[in-house]
Coordinates of C-alpha atoms in Angstrom, one line a residue:
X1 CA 14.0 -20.7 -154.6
X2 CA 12.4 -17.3 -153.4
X3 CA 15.5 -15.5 -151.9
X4 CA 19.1 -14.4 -153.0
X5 CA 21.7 -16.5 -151.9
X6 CA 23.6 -15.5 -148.8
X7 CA 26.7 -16.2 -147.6
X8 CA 27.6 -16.6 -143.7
X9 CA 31.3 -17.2 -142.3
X10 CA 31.1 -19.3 -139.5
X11 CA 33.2 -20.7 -137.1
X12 CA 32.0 -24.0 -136.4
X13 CA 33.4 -26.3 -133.1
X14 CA 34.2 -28.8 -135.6
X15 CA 35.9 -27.6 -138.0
X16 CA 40.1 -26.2 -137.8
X17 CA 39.0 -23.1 -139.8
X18 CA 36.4 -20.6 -140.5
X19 CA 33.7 -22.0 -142.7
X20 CA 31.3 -19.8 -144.8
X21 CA 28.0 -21.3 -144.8
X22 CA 25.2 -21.1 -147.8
X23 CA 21.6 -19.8 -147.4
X24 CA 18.4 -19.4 -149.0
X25 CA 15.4 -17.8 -147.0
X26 CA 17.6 -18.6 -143.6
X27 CA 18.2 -22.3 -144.2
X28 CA 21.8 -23.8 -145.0
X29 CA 21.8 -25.6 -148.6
X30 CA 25.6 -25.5 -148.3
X31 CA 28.9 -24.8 -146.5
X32 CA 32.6 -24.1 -148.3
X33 CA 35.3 -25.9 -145.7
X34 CA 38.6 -25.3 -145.7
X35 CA 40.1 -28.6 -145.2
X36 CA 44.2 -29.6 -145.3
X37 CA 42.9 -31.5 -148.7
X38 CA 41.9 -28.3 -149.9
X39 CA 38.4 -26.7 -150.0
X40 CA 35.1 -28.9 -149.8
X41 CA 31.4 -28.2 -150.4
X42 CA 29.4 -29.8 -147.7
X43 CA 26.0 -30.2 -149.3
X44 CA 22.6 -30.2 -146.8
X45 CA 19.4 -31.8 -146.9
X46 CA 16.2 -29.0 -147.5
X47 CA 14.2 -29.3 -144.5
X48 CA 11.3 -30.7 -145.8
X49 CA 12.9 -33.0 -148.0
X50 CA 12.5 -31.4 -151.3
X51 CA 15.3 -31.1 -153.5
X52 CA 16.9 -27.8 -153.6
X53 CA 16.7 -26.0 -157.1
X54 CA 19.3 -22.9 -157.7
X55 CA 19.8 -21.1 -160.5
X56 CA 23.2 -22.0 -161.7
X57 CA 24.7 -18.5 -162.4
X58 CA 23.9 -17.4 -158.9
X59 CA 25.2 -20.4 -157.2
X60 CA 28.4 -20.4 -159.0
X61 CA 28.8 -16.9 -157.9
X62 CA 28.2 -17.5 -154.6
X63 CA 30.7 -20.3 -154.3
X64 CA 33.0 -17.8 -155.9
X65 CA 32.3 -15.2 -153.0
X66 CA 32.3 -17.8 -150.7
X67 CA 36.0 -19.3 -151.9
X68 CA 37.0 -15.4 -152.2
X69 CA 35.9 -14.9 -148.4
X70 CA 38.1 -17.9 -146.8
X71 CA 41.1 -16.7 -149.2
X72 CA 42.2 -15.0 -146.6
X73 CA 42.7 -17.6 -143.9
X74 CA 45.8 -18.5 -142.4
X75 CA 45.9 -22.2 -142.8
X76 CA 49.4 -22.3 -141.6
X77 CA 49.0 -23.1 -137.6
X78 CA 45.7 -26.0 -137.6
X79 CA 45.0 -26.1 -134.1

């Protein structure tokens, strides 16, 4: 991993709610769903194939800011 972790809401076509999608030097490793099960990690592949390696602290706060961002959403009315 060179880069911080960043986080990216996102409003995919797919998905009922707003998503918030995980990065590392621009490329997705993750997205937290809101789903009516509750919230999901979608995990992705790395782009060349190479596992990803994280440093645990930071990922675990980043799923934290990531759960903390989507808090917010009414999940009430699923269109």
């Amino acid at each position: 991993m060179s880069g911080p972790i960043e986080l990216l809401l996102a409003s995919p076509p797919e998905r009922d709610f707003l998503s918030c999608e995980l990065l590392v030097d621009g490329e997705v490793f993750a997205e937290l769903c809101i789903e009516k099960s509750g919230l999901i990690v979608e995990l992705q592949a790395k782009h060349d194939g190479a596992a990803w390696q994280l440093p645990y602290d930071e990922l675990l706060k980043a799923l934290a800011e990531a759960k903390a961002a989507l808090s917010d959403v009414d999940t009430s009315v699923i269109i």
